[in-house]
Amino acid sequence: MTSASDDTPLSNNQKRKMKSAARLYAVQALFQMEQSNQTVEQVIVEFLDHRFGAVYDGDEMVEGDADLFRQLMRDAVNWQAKIDQMTDRALVAKWPIARIDPTLRALFRAAGAELTQSDTPAKVVITEFVAVAQAFFPEGKEAKFVNAVLDHMAREAKPEAF
């Protein structure tokens, strides 16, 4: 990664990894917001100051794309009702968004924000957030579930992509 004193441009691979990290952090931050009484701005500051690039037990956390993180957070909060309604339509009738796992709810909100408020290709958003689901649920079937729900959401948000 580049530091303030290092003007070496980031490679495309580094940029991609930073965007992936920003998506993962957005899911964590949205989950945290739901569990606490913090505002979106409080959580953004906390993550940028204390999570991005932090070291835990000798393991350095990946530096995330701060701009993408901020955008996902603000869009997920500002467009939450629209995104939740879109998610509900993609879920089975018996499972409204309020009944699903809070981590998945945060993931659908972050992914929905990127699907509806950015120019990121739908297939990239799906692939990236399926990878986030695999990171949170390495043993389960959640990644396949996330793939199916996001595919439905993407077809609604960006039908021209299909």
Coordinates of C-alpha atoms in Angstrom, one line a residue:
M1 CA 0.0 0.0 0.0
T2 CA 1.1 3.6 -0.4
S3 CA 1.8 5.8 2.5
A4 CA 1.7 9.5 2.7
S5 CA 5.4 9.7 1.9
D6 CA 5.2 7.1 -0.9
D7 CA 3.9 8.4 -4.2
T8 CA 4.0 5.0 -5.9
P9 CA 0.7 4.5 -7.7
L10 CA -1.4 1.5 -6.7
S11 CA -1.6 -1.4 -9.1
N12 CA -5.0 -2.5 -10.4
N13 CA -4.8 -5.6 -8.2
Q14 CA -4.2 -3.4 -5.1
K15 CA -7.1 -1.2 -6.0
R16 CA -9.3 -4.3 -6.5
K17 CA -8.3 -5.7 -3.1
M18 CA -9.0 -2.3 -1.4
K19 CA -12.5 -2.2 -3.0
S20 CA -13.1 -5.8 -1.8
A21 CA -12.0 -4.8 1.7
A22 CA -14.3 -1.7 1.7
R23 CA -17.3 -4.0 0.9
L24 CA -16.4 -6.3 3.8
Y25 CA -15.9 -3.4 6.1
A26 CA -19.3 -1.9 5.0
V27 CA -21.1 -5.1 5.9
Q28 CA -19.3 -5.1 9.3
A29 CA -20.1 -1.5 9.9
L30 CA -23.8 -1.8 8.9
F31 CA -24.1 -4.8 11.3
Q32 CA -22.5 -2.7 14.0
M33 CA -24.9 0.2 13.4
E34 CA -27.9 -2.2 13.7
Q35 CA -26.5 -3.6 17.0
S36 CA -25.7 -0.2 18.5
N37 CA -27.1 3.3 18.6
Q38 CA -24.3 4.8 16.4
T39 CA -25.0 7.1 13.5
V40 CA -23.6 6.3 10.1
E41 CA -21.0 9.1 10.4
Q42 CA -19.9 7.8 13.8
V43 CA -19.4 4.3 12.4
I44 CA -17.6 5.6 9.3
V45 CA -15.1 7.6 11.5
E46 CA -14.6 4.6 13.8
F47 CA -13.8 2.2 10.9
L48 CA -11.6 4.6 9.0
D49 CA -9.6 5.5 12.2
H50 CA -9.4 2.1 13.9
R51 CA -10.2 -0.7 11.4
F52 CA -8.7 0.1 8.1
G53 CA -5.1 -1.1 8.2
A54 CA -5.3 -1.9 11.9
V55 CA -3.2 -4.7 13.4
Y56 CA -4.8 -7.4 15.5
D57 CA -2.7 -10.1 17.1
G58 CA 0.0 -9.5 14.6
D59 CA -2.3 -9.7 11.6
E60 CA -2.7 -6.5 9.6
M61 CA -6.1 -5.7 8.4
V62 CA -6.3 -4.8 4.7
E63 CA -6.5 -1.1 3.9
G64 CA -9.9 -0.5 2.3
D65 CA -11.0 2.0 -0.4
A66 CA -12.2 4.8 1.9
D67 CA -14.3 6.5 -0.8
L68 CA -16.1 3.3 -1.7
F69 CA -16.7 2.5 2.0
R70 CA -18.1 6.0 2.7
Q71 CA -20.4 5.8 -0.4
L72 CA -21.7 2.3 0.5
M73 CA -22.4 3.3 4.0
R74 CA -24.2 6.5 3.2
D75 CA -26.2 5.0 0.3
A76 CA -27.2 1.9 2.4
V77 CA -28.5 4.3 5.1
N78 CA -30.1 6.8 2.8
W79 CA -31.7 4.2 0.5
Q80 CA -32.4 1.6 3.2
A81 CA -36.2 1.5 2.7
K82 CA -35.9 1.1 -1.1
I83 CA -33.1 -1.5 -0.7
D84 CA -35.0 -3.5 2.0
Q85 CA -38.1 -3.6 -0.2
M86 CA -36.1 -4.8 -3.1
T87 CA -34.5 -7.5 -0.9
D88 CA -37.9 -8.5 0.4
R89 CA -39.1 -9.1 -3.1
A90 CA -36.0 -11.3 -3.7
L91 CA -36.5 -13.3 -0.6
V92 CA -39.1 -16.1 -0.2
A93 CA -42.4 -14.8 1.1
K94 CA -42.0 -16.6 4.5
W95 CA -38.7 -14.8 5.1
P96 CA -39.0 -11.0 5.2
I97 CA -35.7 -9.2 5.6
A98 CA -36.5 -8.6 9.3
R99 CA -36.3 -12.3 10.0
I100 CA -33.0 -13.1 8.3
D101 CA -29.5 -13.1 9.9
P102 CA -28.4 -9.6 10.8
T103 CA -25.1 -10.2 9.0
L104 CA -26.9 -11.1 5.8
R105 CA -29.3 -8.1 6.2
A106 CA -26.2 -5.8 6.4
L107 CA -24.7 -7.6 3.3
F108 CA -27.9 -7.1 1.3
R109 CA -28.0 -3.4 2.3
A110 CA -24.4 -2.8 1.2
A111 CA -24.9 -4.8 -2.0
G112 CA -28.2 -3.1 -2.7
A113 CA -26.6 0.3 -2.2
E114 CA -23.9 -0.6 -4.8
L115 CA -26.4 -2.1 -7.2
T116 CA -28.8 0.8 -7.1
Q117 CA -26.5 3.8 -6.6
S118 CA -23.3 3.1 -8.5
D119 CA -22.1 2.3 -12.0
T120 CA -20.4 -1.0 -10.8
P121 CA -21.5 -3.8 -13.1
A122 CA -24.1 -6.0 -11.5
K123 CA -22.1 -9.2 -12.0
V124 CA -19.1 -7.6 -10.2
V125 CA -21.4 -6.6 -7.3
I126 CA -22.8 -10.1 -7.1
T127 CA -19.3 -11.8 -7.2
E128 CA -17.9 -9.4 -4.6
F129 CA -20.7 -9.8 -2.1
V130 CA -20.9 -13.6 -2.6
A131 CA -17.2 -13.6 -1.6
V132 CA -18.1 -11.5 1.5
A133 CA -20.7 -14.1 2.4
Q134 CA -18.1 -16.8 2.1
A135 CA -15.8 -14.9 4.4
F136 CA -18.5 -14.7 7.1
F137 CA -20.0 -18.1 6.5
P138 CA -17.2 -20.4 5.3
E139 CA -19.0 -23.6 6.2
G140 CA -22.6 -22.8 5.2
K141 CA -24.9 -22.5 2.3
E142 CA -25.2 -18.8 2.8
A143 CA -23.1 -17.9 -0.3
K144 CA -25.5 -19.7 -2.6
F145 CA -28.4 -18.0 -0.9
V146 CA -26.7 -14.6 -1.3
N147 CA -26.0 -15.3 -4.9
A148 CA -29.6 -16.1 -5.6
V149 CA -31.0 -13.1 -3.8
L150 CA -28.5 -10.7 -5.3
D151 CA -29.1 -12.1 -8.8
H152 CA -32.8 -11.3 -8.3
M153 CA -32.0 -7.8 -6.9
A154 CA -29.6 -7.1 -9.7
R155 CA -32.2 -8.0 -12.4
E156 CA -34.6 -5.5 -10.8
A157 CA -31.9 -2.8 -10.3
K158 CA -30.1 -3.2 -13.6
P159 CA -32.2 -5.2 -16.0
E160 CA -30.1 -3.9 -18.9
A161 CA -27.2 -5.9 -17.6
F162 CA -28.9 -9.3 -18.2

